[in-house]
PDB file of N, CA and C in Angstrom:
ATOM      1  N   ASP A  10      15.283 186.483  74.005  1.00  0.00           N
ATOM      2  CA  ASP A  10      15.991 187.575  73.690  1.00  0.00           C
ATOM      3  C   ASP A  10      17.518 186.374  73.448  1.00  0.00           C
ATOM      4  N   ASP A  11      17.434 186.146  72.547  1.00  0.00           N
ATOM      5  CA  ASP A  11      18.887 184.816  71.726  1.00  0.00           C
ATOM      6  C   ASP A  11      20.328 185.988  71.558  1.00  0.00           C
ATOM      7  N   GLU A  12      20.476 187.156  72.576  1.00  0.00           N
ATOM      8  CA  GLU A  12      21.802 187.794  72.564  1.00  0.00           C
ATOM      9  C   GLU A  12      22.212 187.706  73.788  1.00  0.00           C
ATOM     10  N   ARG A  13      21.247 187.311  75.108  1.00  0.00           N
ATOM     11  CA  ARG A  13      21.356 186.885  76.177  1.00  0.00           C
ATOM     12  C   ARG A  13      21.781 185.458  76.583  1.00  0.00           C
ATOM     13  N   TRP A  14      21.805 184.430  75.929  1.00  0.00           N
ATOM     14  CA  TRP A  14      22.128 183.087  75.916  1.00  0.00           C
ATOM     15  C   TRP A  14      23.800 183.149  74.730  1.00  0.00           C
ATOM     16  N   THR A  15      24.207 182.016  75.581  1.00  0.00           N
ATOM     17  CA  THR A  15      25.468 181.662  74.174  1.00  0.00           C
ATOM     18  C   THR A  15      25.654 180.561  73.847  1.00  0.00           C
ATOM     19  N   ASN A  16      25.409 179.751  73.202  1.00  0.00           N
ATOM     20  CA  ASN A  16      25.373 177.891  73.311  1.00  0.00           C
ATOM     21  C   ASN A  16      26.606 177.813  72.497  1.00  0.00           C
ATOM     22  N   VAL A  17      26.706 176.436  73.803  1.00  0.00           N
ATOM     23  CA  VAL A  17      28.235 175.528  74.123  1.00  0.00           C
ATOM     24  C   VAL A  17      28.023 174.591  73.154  1.00  0.00           C
ATOM     25  N   SER A  18      29.123 174.379  72.476  1.00  0.00           N
ATOM     26  CA  SER A  18      28.703 172.733  72.189  1.00  0.00           C
ATOM     27  C   SER A  18      29.898 172.136  73.130  1.00  0.00           C
ATOM     28  N   CYS A  19      30.268 170.923  73.421  1.00  0.00           N
ATOM     29  CA  CYS A  19      30.709 170.088  74.477  1.00  0.00           C
ATOM     30  C   CYS A  19      31.253 168.908  73.497  1.00  0.00           C
ATOM     31  N   GLY A  20      32.354 168.881  73.771  1.00  0.00           N
ATOM     32  CA  GLY A  20      33.047 167.163  73.527  1.00  0.00           C
ATOM     33  C   GLY A  20      33.964 166.592  74.726  1.00  0.00           C
ATOM     34  N   VAL A  21      33.408 165.588  75.010  1.00  0.00           N
ATOM     35  CA  VAL A  21      34.933 164.755  75.779  1.00  0.00           C
ATOM     36  C   VAL A  21      35.263 163.281  74.936  1.00  0.00           C
ATOM     37  N   ARG A  22      36.955 163.817  75.696  1.00  0.00           N
ATOM     38  CA  ARG A  22      37.361 162.820  75.149  1.00  0.00           C
ATOM     39  C   ARG A  22      38.106 161.908  76.316  1.00  0.00           C
ATOM     40  N   LEU A  23      38.546 160.444  76.139  1.00  0.00           N
ATOM     41  CA  LEU A  23      39.330 160.200  77.078  1.00  0.00           C
ATOM     42  C   LEU A  23      40.588 159.662  76.854  1.00  0.00           C
ATOM     43  N   SER A  24      41.575 160.183  76.898  1.00  0.00           N
ATOM     44  CA  SER A  24      42.535 160.352  76.563  1.00  0.00           C
ATOM     45  C   SER A  24      43.289 159.391  77.402  1.00  0.00           C
ATOM     46  N   ASP A  25      43.584 159.126  78.537  1.00  0.00           N
ATOM     47  CA  ASP A  25      44.492 157.948  78.929  1.00  0.00           C
ATOM     48  C   ASP A  25      43.808 157.114  80.247  1.00  0.00           C
ATOM     49  N   ILE A  26      44.128 156.225  80.458  1.00  0.00           N
ATOM     50  CA  ILE A  26      43.310 155.336  81.540  1.00  0.00           C
ATOM     51  C   ILE A  26      44.663 155.246  82.557  1.00  0.00           C
ATOM     52  N   GLY A  27      45.091 154.854  83.863  1.00  0.00           N
ATOM     53  CA  GLY A  27      46.362 155.059  84.615  1.00  0.00           C
ATOM     54  C   GLY A  27      45.785 153.694  85.507  1.00  0.00           C
ATOM     55  N   SER A  28      46.616 153.855  86.363  1.00  0.00           N
ATOM     56  CA  SER A  28      46.323 152.587  86.837  1.00  0.00           C
ATOM     57  C   SER A  28      45.058 153.023  88.462  1.00  0.00           C
ATOM     58  N   LEU A  29      45.021 151.947  88.902  1.00  0.00           N
ATOM     59  CA  LEU A  29      43.988 151.033  89.132  1.00  0.00           C
ATOM     60  C   LEU A  29      43.881 150.576  90.435  1.00  0.00           C
ATOM     61  N   SER A  30      43.413 150.825  91.788  1.00  0.00           N
ATOM     62  CA  SER A  30      43.519 150.108  93.150  1.00  0.00           C
ATOM     63  C   SER A  30      42.318 149.426  93.056  1.00  0.00           C
ATOM     64  N   GLU A  31      42.497 148.397  93.449  1.00  0.00           N
ATOM     65  CA  GLU A  31      41.288 147.667  93.757  1.00  0.00           C
ATOM     66  C   GLU A  31      40.681 147.292  95.014  1.00  0.00           C
ATOM     67  N   THR A  32      41.579 148.264  95.960  1.00  0.00           N
ATOM     68  CA  THR A  32      41.268 148.414  97.196  1.00  0.00           C
ATOM     69  C   THR A  32      40.680 149.469  97.366  1.00  0.00           C
ATOM     70  N   SER A  33      40.888 150.195  96.699  1.00  0.00           N
ATOM     71  CA  SER A  33      40.625 151.849  97.039  1.00  0.00           C
ATOM     72  C   SER A  33      39.035 151.767  95.989  1.00  0.00           C
ATOM     73  N   MET A  34      39.292 151.103  94.885  1.00  0.00           N
ATOM     74  CA  MET A  34      38.275 150.877  93.688  1.00  0.00           C
ATOM     75  C   MET A  34      38.735 152.461  93.262  1.00  0.00           C
ATOM     76  N   LYS A  35      39.933 153.071  93.134  1.00  0.00           N
ATOM     77  CA  LYS A  35      39.903 154.624  92.390  1.00  0.00           C
ATOM     78  C   LYS A  35      41.149 153.931  91.242  1.00  0.00           C
ATOM     79  N   PHE A  36      40.806 154.717  90.076  1.00  0.00           N
ATOM     80  CA  PHE A  36      41.808 154.686  89.056  1.00  0.00           C
ATOM     81  C   PHE A  36      42.382 156.397  88.931  1.00  0.00           C
ATOM     82  N   GLU A  37      42.795 156.425  87.801  1.00  0.00           N
ATOM     83  CA  GLU A  37      43.637 157.746  87.222  1.00  0.00           C
ATOM     84  C   GLU A  37      43.137 157.498  85.372  1.00  0.00           C
ATOM     85  N   ALA A  38      42.384 158.965  85.400  1.00  0.00           N
ATOM     86  CA  ALA A  38      41.915 158.883  83.946  1.00  0.00           C
ATOM     87  C   ALA A  38      42.632 160.299  83.164  1.00  0.00           C
ATOM     88  N   ARG A  39      42.561 160.305  82.162  1.00  0.00           N
ATOM     89  CA  ARG A  39      42.804 161.795  81.291  1.00  0.00           C
ATOM     90  C   ARG A  39      41.596 161.936  80.675  1.00  0.00           C
ATOM     91  N   PHE A  40      41.076 163.017  80.783  1.00  0.00           N
ATOM     92  CA  PHE A  40      39.452 163.659  79.450  1.00  0.00           C
ATOM     93  C   PHE A  40      40.175 164.465  79.222  1.00  0.00           C
ATOM     94  N   ASP A  41      39.994 164.940  77.724  1.00  0.00           N
ATOM     95  CA  ASP A  41      40.095 165.619  77.255  1.00  0.00           C
ATOM     96  C   ASP A  41      38.845 166.479  76.847  1.00  0.00           C
ATOM     97  N   LEU A  42      38.082 167.816  77.398  1.00  0.00           N
ATOM     98  CA  LEU A  42      36.877 167.926  77.387  1.00  0.00           C
ATOM     99  C   LEU A  42      37.329 169.693  76.287  1.00  0.00           C
ATOM    100  N   THR A  43      36.674 169.508  75.097  1.00  0.00           N
ATOM    101  CA  THR A  43      36.994 170.602  74.046  1.00  0.00           C
ATOM    102  C   THR A  43      35.139 171.594  73.780  1.00  0.00           C
ATOM    103  N   LEU A  44      35.271 172.771  74.318  1.00  0.00           N
ATOM    104  CA  LEU A  44      34.006 173.995  74.166  1.00  0.00           C
ATOM    105  C   LEU A  44      34.244 174.343  73.095  1.00  0.00           C
ATOM    106  N   GLU A  45      32.922 174.519  72.444  1.00  0.00           N
ATOM    107  CA  GLU A  45      33.312 175.522  71.097  1.00  0.00           C
ATOM    108  C   GLU A  45      31.631 176.485  71.074  1.00  0.00           C
ATOM    109  N   TRP A  46      32.316 177.767  71.038  1.00  0.00           N
ATOM    110  CA  TRP A  46      30.527 178.645  70.821  1.00  0.00           C
ATOM    111  C   TRP A  46      31.123 179.586  69.832  1.00  0.00           C
ATOM    112  N   THR A  47      30.765 180.938  69.442  1.00  0.00           N
ATOM    113  CA  THR A  47      31.162 181.883  68.690  1.00  0.00           C
ATOM    114  C   THR A  47      30.416 182.886  68.778  1.00  0.00           C
ATOM    115  N   ASP A  48      31.408 183.891  69.038  1.00  0.00           N
ATOM    116  CA  ASP A  48      31.180 184.834  69.362  1.00  0.00           C
ATOM    117  C   ASP A  48      31.316 186.063  67.864  1.00  0.00           C
ATOM    118  N   SER A  49      29.803 186.672  67.599  1.00  0.00           N
ATOM    119  CA  SER A  49      30.256 187.161  66.097  1.00  0.00           C
ATOM    120  C   SER A  49      30.971 188.494  65.822  1.00  0.00           C
ATOM    121  N   ARG A  50      31.028 189.009  67.742  1.00  0.00           N
ATOM    122  CA  ARG A  50      32.031 190.274  67.895  1.00  0.00           C
ATOM    123  C   ARG A  50      33.501 190.593  67.540  1.00  0.00           C
ATOM    124  N   LEU A  51      33.621 188.552  67.492  1.00  0.00           N
ATOM    125  CA  LEU A  51      35.414 188.264  66.808  1.00  0.00           C
ATOM    126  C   LEU A  51      35.850 188.462  65.743  1.00  0.00           C
ATOM    127  N   ALA A  52      34.185 187.655  64.984  1.00  0.00           N
ATOM    128  CA  ALA A  52      34.131 187.822  63.523  1.00  0.00           C
ATOM    129  C   ALA A  52      35.550 188.673  62.759  1.00  0.00           C
ATOM    130  N   GLY A  53      36.577 187.822  62.124  1.00  0.00           N
ATOM    131  CA  GLY A  53      37.399 188.457  61.048  1.00  0.00           C
ATOM    132  C   GLY A  53      38.656 189.238  61.924  1.00  0.00           C
ATOM    133  N   LEU A  54      38.262 189.037  63.117  1.00  0.00           N
ATOM    134  CA  LEU A  54      40.035 189.879  63.901  1.00  0.00           C
ATOM    135  C   LEU A  54      40.479 188.801  63.602  1.00  0.00           C
ATOM    136  N   ALA A  55      40.370 186.967  63.388  1.00  0.00           N
ATOM    137  CA  ALA A  55      41.667 186.195  62.763  1.00  0.00           C
ATOM    138  C   ALA A  55      41.555 185.766  61.352  1.00  0.00           C
ATOM    139  N   THR A  56      42.922 185.606  60.367  1.00  0.00           N
ATOM    140  CA  THR A  56      42.664 185.457  58.750  1.00  0.00           C
ATOM    141  C   THR A  56      42.719 183.556  58.921  1.00  0.00           C
ATOM    142  N   GLY A  57      42.827 183.341  59.869  1.00  0.00           N
ATOM    143  CA  GLY A  57      42.921 181.839  59.972  1.00  0.00           C
ATOM    144  C   GLY A  57      42.746 181.613  61.383  1.00  0.00           C
ATOM    145  N   LEU A  58      42.831 179.900  61.678  1.00  0.00           N
ATOM    146  CA  LEU A  58      42.676 180.159  62.812  1.00  0.00           C
ATOM    147  C   LEU A  58      43.765 179.985  63.685  1.00  0.00           C
ATOM    148  N   ALA A  59      43.274 180.459  64.930  1.00  0.00           N
ATOM    149  CA  ALA A  59      44.566 181.267  65.295  1.00  0.00           C
ATOM    150  C   ALA A  59      44.364 181.124  67.162  1.00  0.00           C
ATOM    151  N   PRO A  60      45.817 180.560  67.743  1.00  0.00           N
ATOM    152  CA  PRO A  60      46.302 180.666  69.054  1.00  0.00           C
ATOM    153  C   PRO A  60      45.491 181.904  69.484  1.00  0.00           C
ATOM    154  N   ILE A  61      44.729 181.369  71.064  1.00  0.00           N
ATOM    155  CA  ILE A  61      44.692 182.880  72.134  1.00  0.00           C
ATOM    156  C   ILE A  61      44.740 182.750  73.231  1.00  0.00           C
ATOM    157  N   PRO A  62      45.296 183.013  73.975  1.00  0.00           N
ATOM    158  CA  PRO A  62      45.181 182.848  75.575  1.00  0.00           C
ATOM    159  C   PRO A  62      43.783 182.706  76.360  1.00  0.00           C
ATOM    160  N   SER A  63      43.268 182.183  77.010  1.00  0.00           N
ATOM    161  CA  SER A  63      41.956 182.480  77.208  1.00  0.00           C
ATOM    162  C   SER A  63      41.767 183.508  78.275  1.00  0.00           C
ATOM    163  N   ARG A  64      42.430 183.839  79.436  1.00  0.00           N
ATOM    164  CA  ARG A  64      42.766 185.179  79.907  1.00  0.00           C
ATOM    165  C   ARG A  64      42.036 186.294  79.067  1.00  0.00           C
ATOM    166  N   TYR A  65      42.363 186.060  77.928  1.00  0.00           N
ATOM    167  CA  TYR A  65      41.587 187.401  77.283  1.00  0.00           C
ATOM    168  C   TYR A  65      40.092 187.624  76.629  1.00  0.00           C
ATOM    169  N   LEU A  66      39.821 185.486  76.823  1.00  0.00           N
ATOM    170  CA  LEU A  66      38.273 185.807  76.044  1.00  0.00           C
ATOM    171  C   LEU A  66      37.288 185.616  77.108  1.00  0.00           C
ATOM    172  N   TRP A  67      36.086 185.849  76.903  1.00  0.00           N
ATOM    173  CA  TRP A  67      35.086 185.026  78.494  1.00  0.00           C
ATOM    174  C   TRP A  67      35.108 183.240  78.227  1.00  0.00           C
ATOM    175  N   THR A  68      35.122 182.424  78.891  1.00  0.00           N
ATOM    176  CA  THR A  68      35.158 181.283  78.779  1.00  0.00           C
ATOM    177  C   THR A  68      34.512 180.996  80.274  1.00  0.00           C
ATOM    178  N   PRO A  69      32.923 179.559  79.640  1.00  0.00           N
ATOM    179  CA  PRO A  69      32.192 179.094  80.417  1.00  0.00           C
ATOM    180  C   PRO A  69      32.708 178.754  81.819  1.00  0.00           C
ATOM    181  N   ASP A  70      32.570 178.938  82.587  1.00  0.00           N
ATOM    182  CA  ASP A  70      32.991 178.132  84.019  1.00  0.00           C
ATOM    183  C   ASP A  70      32.692 176.844  84.123  1.00  0.00           C
ATOM    184  N   ILE A  71      33.502 176.311  84.511  1.00  0.00           N
ATOM    185  CA  ILE A  71      33.859 174.814  84.181  1.00  0.00           C
ATOM    186  C   ILE A  71      34.351 173.972  85.856  1.00  0.00           C
ATOM    187  N   ARG A  72      33.429 173.139  85.990  1.00  0.00           N
ATOM    188  CA  ARG A  72      33.762 172.623  87.731  1.00  0.00           C
ATOM    189  C   ARG A  72      33.656 170.994  87.463  1.00  0.00           C
ATOM    190  N   PHE A  73      34.074 170.486  88.152  1.00  0.00           N
ATOM    191  CA  PHE A  73      34.900 169.135  87.920  1.00  0.00           C
ATOM    192  C   PHE A  73      34.521 168.787  88.821  1.00  0.00           C
ATOM    193  N   GLY A  74      34.410 167.310  89.798  1.00  0.00           N
ATOM    194  CA  GLY A  74      33.950 166.640  90.699  1.00  0.00           C
ATOM    195  C   GLY A  74      35.014 166.813  91.488  1.00  0.00           C
ATOM    196  N   GLN A  75      34.666 166.246  92.200  1.00  0.00           N
ATOM    197  CA  GLN A  75      36.174 166.184  93.793  1.00  0.00           C
ATOM    198  C   GLN A  75      37.739 165.579  93.408  1.00  0.00           C
ATOM    199  N   GLU A  76      39.178 165.397  93.939  1.00  0.00           N
ATOM    200  CA  GLU A  76      40.215 165.140  93.575  1.00  0.00           C
ATOM    201  C   GLU A  76      39.990 164.824  92.160  1.00  0.00           C
ATOM    202  N   THR A  77      40.474 166.296  91.971  1.00  0.00           N
ATOM    203  CA  THR A  77      40.458 166.174  89.709  1.00  0.00           C
ATOM    204  C   THR A  77      41.953 167.404  90.074  1.00  0.00           C
ATOM    205  N   GLU A  78      42.699 167.391  88.831  1.00  0.00           N
ATOM    206  CA  GLU A  78      43.091 168.096  88.842  1.00  0.00           C
ATOM    207  C   GLU A  78      43.011 168.636  87.156  1.00  0.00           C
ATOM    208  N   VAL A  79      43.144 169.671  87.288  1.00  0.00           N
ATOM    209  CA  VAL A  79      42.226 170.587  85.789  1.00  0.00           C
ATOM    210  C   VAL A  79      43.609 171.015  85.145  1.00  0.00           C
ATOM    211  N   GLN A  80      43.561 170.956  84.411  1.00  0.00           N
ATOM    212  CA  GLN A  80      45.233 171.301  83.593  1.00  0.00           C
ATOM    213  C   GLN A  80      44.116 172.459  82.154  1.00  0.00           C
ATOM    214  N   SER A  81      44.291 173.771  82.584  1.00  0.00           N
ATOM    215  CA  SER A  81      44.519 174.543  80.898  1.00  0.00           C
ATOM    216  C   SER A  81      45.593 175.366  80.703  1.00  0.00           C
ATOM    217  N   ASP A  82      45.634 176.561  80.282  1.00  0.00           N
ATOM    218  CA  ASP A  82      45.864 178.006  80.156  1.00  0.00           C
ATOM    219  C   ASP A  82      45.799 178.883  80.963  1.00  0.00           C
ATOM    220  N   SER A  83      44.905 178.687  81.576  1.00  0.00           N
ATOM    221  CA  SER A  83      44.647 179.835  82.458  1.00  0.00           C
ATOM    222  C   SER A  83      44.838 179.688  84.462  1.00  0.00           C
ATOM    223  N   GLY A  84      44.811 178.122  83.914  1.00  0.00           N
ATOM    224  CA  GLY A  84      44.807 178.030  85.947  1.00  0.00           C
ATOM    225  C   GLY A  84      46.183 176.470  85.971  1.00  0.00           C
ATOM    226  N   GLN A  85      45.796 176.156  86.419  1.00  0.00           N
ATOM    227  CA  GLN A  85      47.287 175.188  87.679  1.00  0.00           C
ATOM    228  C   GLN A  85      47.454 174.378  87.117  1.00  0.00           C
ATOM    229  N   GLY A  86      49.106 174.006  86.721  1.00  0.00           N
ATOM    230  CA  GLY A  86      48.695 172.620  86.196  1.00  0.00           C
ATOM    231  C   GLY A  86      49.679 172.697  84.578  1.00  0.00           C
ATOM    232  N   THR A  87      49.596 173.976  84.224  1.00  0.00           N
ATOM    233  CA  THR A  87      50.302 173.936  82.973  1.00  0.00           C
ATOM    234  C   THR A  87      51.543 175.321  83.124  1.00  0.00           C
ATOM    235  N   ASP A  88      52.111 175.767  82.235  1.00  0.00           N
ATOM    236  CA  ASP A  88      52.464 176.946  82.552  1.00  0.00           C
ATOM    237  C   ASP A  88      52.395 178.162  81.085  1.00  0.00           C
ATOM    238  N   ASP A  89      52.542 179.196  81.163  1.00  0.00           N
ATOM    239  CA  ASP A  89      52.261 180.080  80.656  1.00  0.00           C
ATOM    240  C   ASP A  89      52.113 180.530  78.774  1.00  0.00           C
ATOM    241  N   ASN A  90      52.625 179.247  78.728  1.00  0.00           N
ATOM    242  CA  ASN A  90      53.216 178.643  76.896  1.00  0.00           C
ATOM    243  C   ASN A  90      52.495 177.945  76.417  1.00  0.00           C
ATOM    244  N   THR A  91      51.264 177.569  77.178  1.00  0.00           N
ATOM    245  CA  THR A  91      50.501 176.498  77.294  1.00  0.00           C
ATOM    246  C   THR A  91      49.159 177.138  76.490  1.00  0.00           C
ATOM    247  N   ILE A  92      48.712 176.727  75.109  1.00  0.00           N
ATOM    248  CA  ILE A  92      47.662 176.999  74.233  1.00  0.00           C
ATOM    249  C   ILE A  92      46.887 176.301  74.822  1.00  0.00           C
ATOM    250  N   THR A  93      45.474 176.347  74.514  1.00  0.00           N
ATOM    251  CA  THR A  93      44.526 175.725  74.773  1.00  0.00           C
ATOM    252  C   THR A  93      43.361 176.504  74.149  1.00  0.00           C
ATOM    253  N   THR A  94      43.233 177.505  73.906  1.00  0.00           N
ATOM    254  CA  THR A  94      42.220 178.835  73.238  1.00  0.00           C
ATOM    255  C   THR A  94      42.385 178.695  71.517  1.00  0.00           C
ATOM    256  N   TRP A  95      41.758 178.503  70.524  1.00  0.00           N
ATOM    257  CA  TRP A  95      41.833 178.877  69.480  1.00  0.00           C
ATOM    258  C   TRP A  95      40.708 179.477  69.043  1.00  0.00           C
ATOM    259  N   ILE A  96      40.880 180.892  68.083  1.00  0.00           N
ATOM    260  CA  ILE A  96      39.453 181.376  67.747  1.00  0.00           C
ATOM    261  C   ILE A  96      39.603 181.063  65.789  1.00  0.00           C
ATOM    262  N   PHE A  97      38.661 180.686  66.029  1.00  0.00           N
ATOM    263  CA  PHE A  97      38.159 180.883  63.740  1.00  0.00           C
ATOM    264  C   PHE A  97      38.072 182.420  63.592  1.00  0.00           C
ATOM    265  N   PRO A  98      38.419 182.134  62.148  1.00  0.00           N
ATOM    266  CA  PRO A  98      37.435 183.590  60.971  1.00  0.00           C
ATOM    267  C   PRO A  98      36.028 184.492  61.220  1.00  0.00           C
ATOM    268  N   ASP A  99      35.620 182.835  61.975  1.00  0.00           N
ATOM    269  CA  ASP A  99      33.822 183.266  61.610  1.00  0.00           C
ATOM    270  C   ASP A  99      33.278 183.752  63.328  1.00  0.00           C
ATOM    271  N   GLY A 100      34.908 183.507  64.280  1.00  0.00           N
ATOM    272  CA  GLY A 100      34.335 184.481  65.374  1.00  0.00           C
ATOM    273  C   GLY A 100      34.298 183.457  66.349  1.00  0.00           C
ATOM    274  N   ARG A 101      33.929 182.100  66.045  1.00  0.00           N
ATOM    275  CA  ARG A 101      34.242 180.412  66.589  1.00  0.00           C
ATOM    276  C   ARG A 101      35.638 180.530  67.543  1.00  0.00           C
ATOM    277  N   ILE A 102      35.070 180.496  68.546  1.00  0.00           N
ATOM    278  CA  ILE A 102      36.144 179.702  69.789  1.00  0.00           C
ATOM    279  C   ILE A 102      36.035 178.280  70.221  1.00  0.00           C
ATOM    280  N   ALA A 103      37.190 177.619  70.493  1.00  0.00           N
ATOM    281  CA  ALA A 103      37.453 176.500  70.942  1.00  0.00           C
ATOM    282  C   ALA A 103      38.394 176.743  72.167  1.00  0.00           C
ATOM    283  N   TYR A 104      38.323 175.997  72.815  1.00  0.00           N
ATOM    284  CA  TYR A 104      38.502 175.710  74.244  1.00  0.00           C
ATOM    285  C   TYR A 104      38.035 174.592  75.238  1.00  0.00           C
ATOM    286  N   LYS A 105      40.279 174.371  75.625  1.00  0.00           N
ATOM    287  CA  LYS A 105      39.951 172.772  75.803  1.00  0.00           C
ATOM    288  C   LYS A 105      40.669 172.848  77.191  1.00  0.00           C
ATOM    289  N   LYS A 106      39.985 171.787  77.850  1.00  0.00           N
ATOM    290  CA  LYS A 106      40.995 171.442  79.134  1.00  0.00           C
ATOM    291  C   LYS A 106      40.925 170.217  79.564  1.00  0.00           C
ATOM    292  N   ARG A 107      41.800 169.621  80.113  1.00  0.00           N
ATOM    293  CA  ARG A 107      42.346 168.834  80.714  1.00  0.00           C
ATOM    294  C   ARG A 107      42.125 168.129  82.014  1.00  0.00           C
ATOM    295  N   LYS A 108      41.537 167.000  82.179  1.00  0.00           N
ATOM    296  CA  LYS A 108      40.760 167.124  83.628  1.00  0.00           C
ATOM    297  C   LYS A 108      41.974 165.382  84.056  1.00  0.00           C
ATOM    298  N   VAL A 109      42.508 165.379  85.097  1.00  0.00           N
ATOM    299  CA  VAL A 109      43.197 164.207  85.479  1.00  0.00           C
ATOM    300  C   VAL A 109      42.747 163.542  87.049  1.00  0.00           C
ATOM    301  N   GLU A 110      42.178 162.440  86.895  1.00  0.00           N
ATOM    302  CA  GLU A 110      41.342 162.282  88.333  1.00  0.00           C
ATOM    303  C   GLU A 110      41.672 161.029  88.522  1.00  0.00           C
TER     304      GLU A 110
END
């Protein structure tokens, strides 16, 4: 049954490399993770690309490794005015998270 599963595409972009500690072998980096999927029930809801707070939509459960800070519009690290979820006229959703490690 194809309606039971939602196909989610994933893209990762390394946006910044920060400090590096030679003694602890740790470094800081920022990664932008973008997920895209289509929910046909939302088709026609927007007439163009439109921002929408992710708290109003289903979003995949994303887990990163230890010692990371995740920034998104639905969690710690950002304010309520940050929009990282977009809806397209065809019902496609683009959801972005930033990982700071």
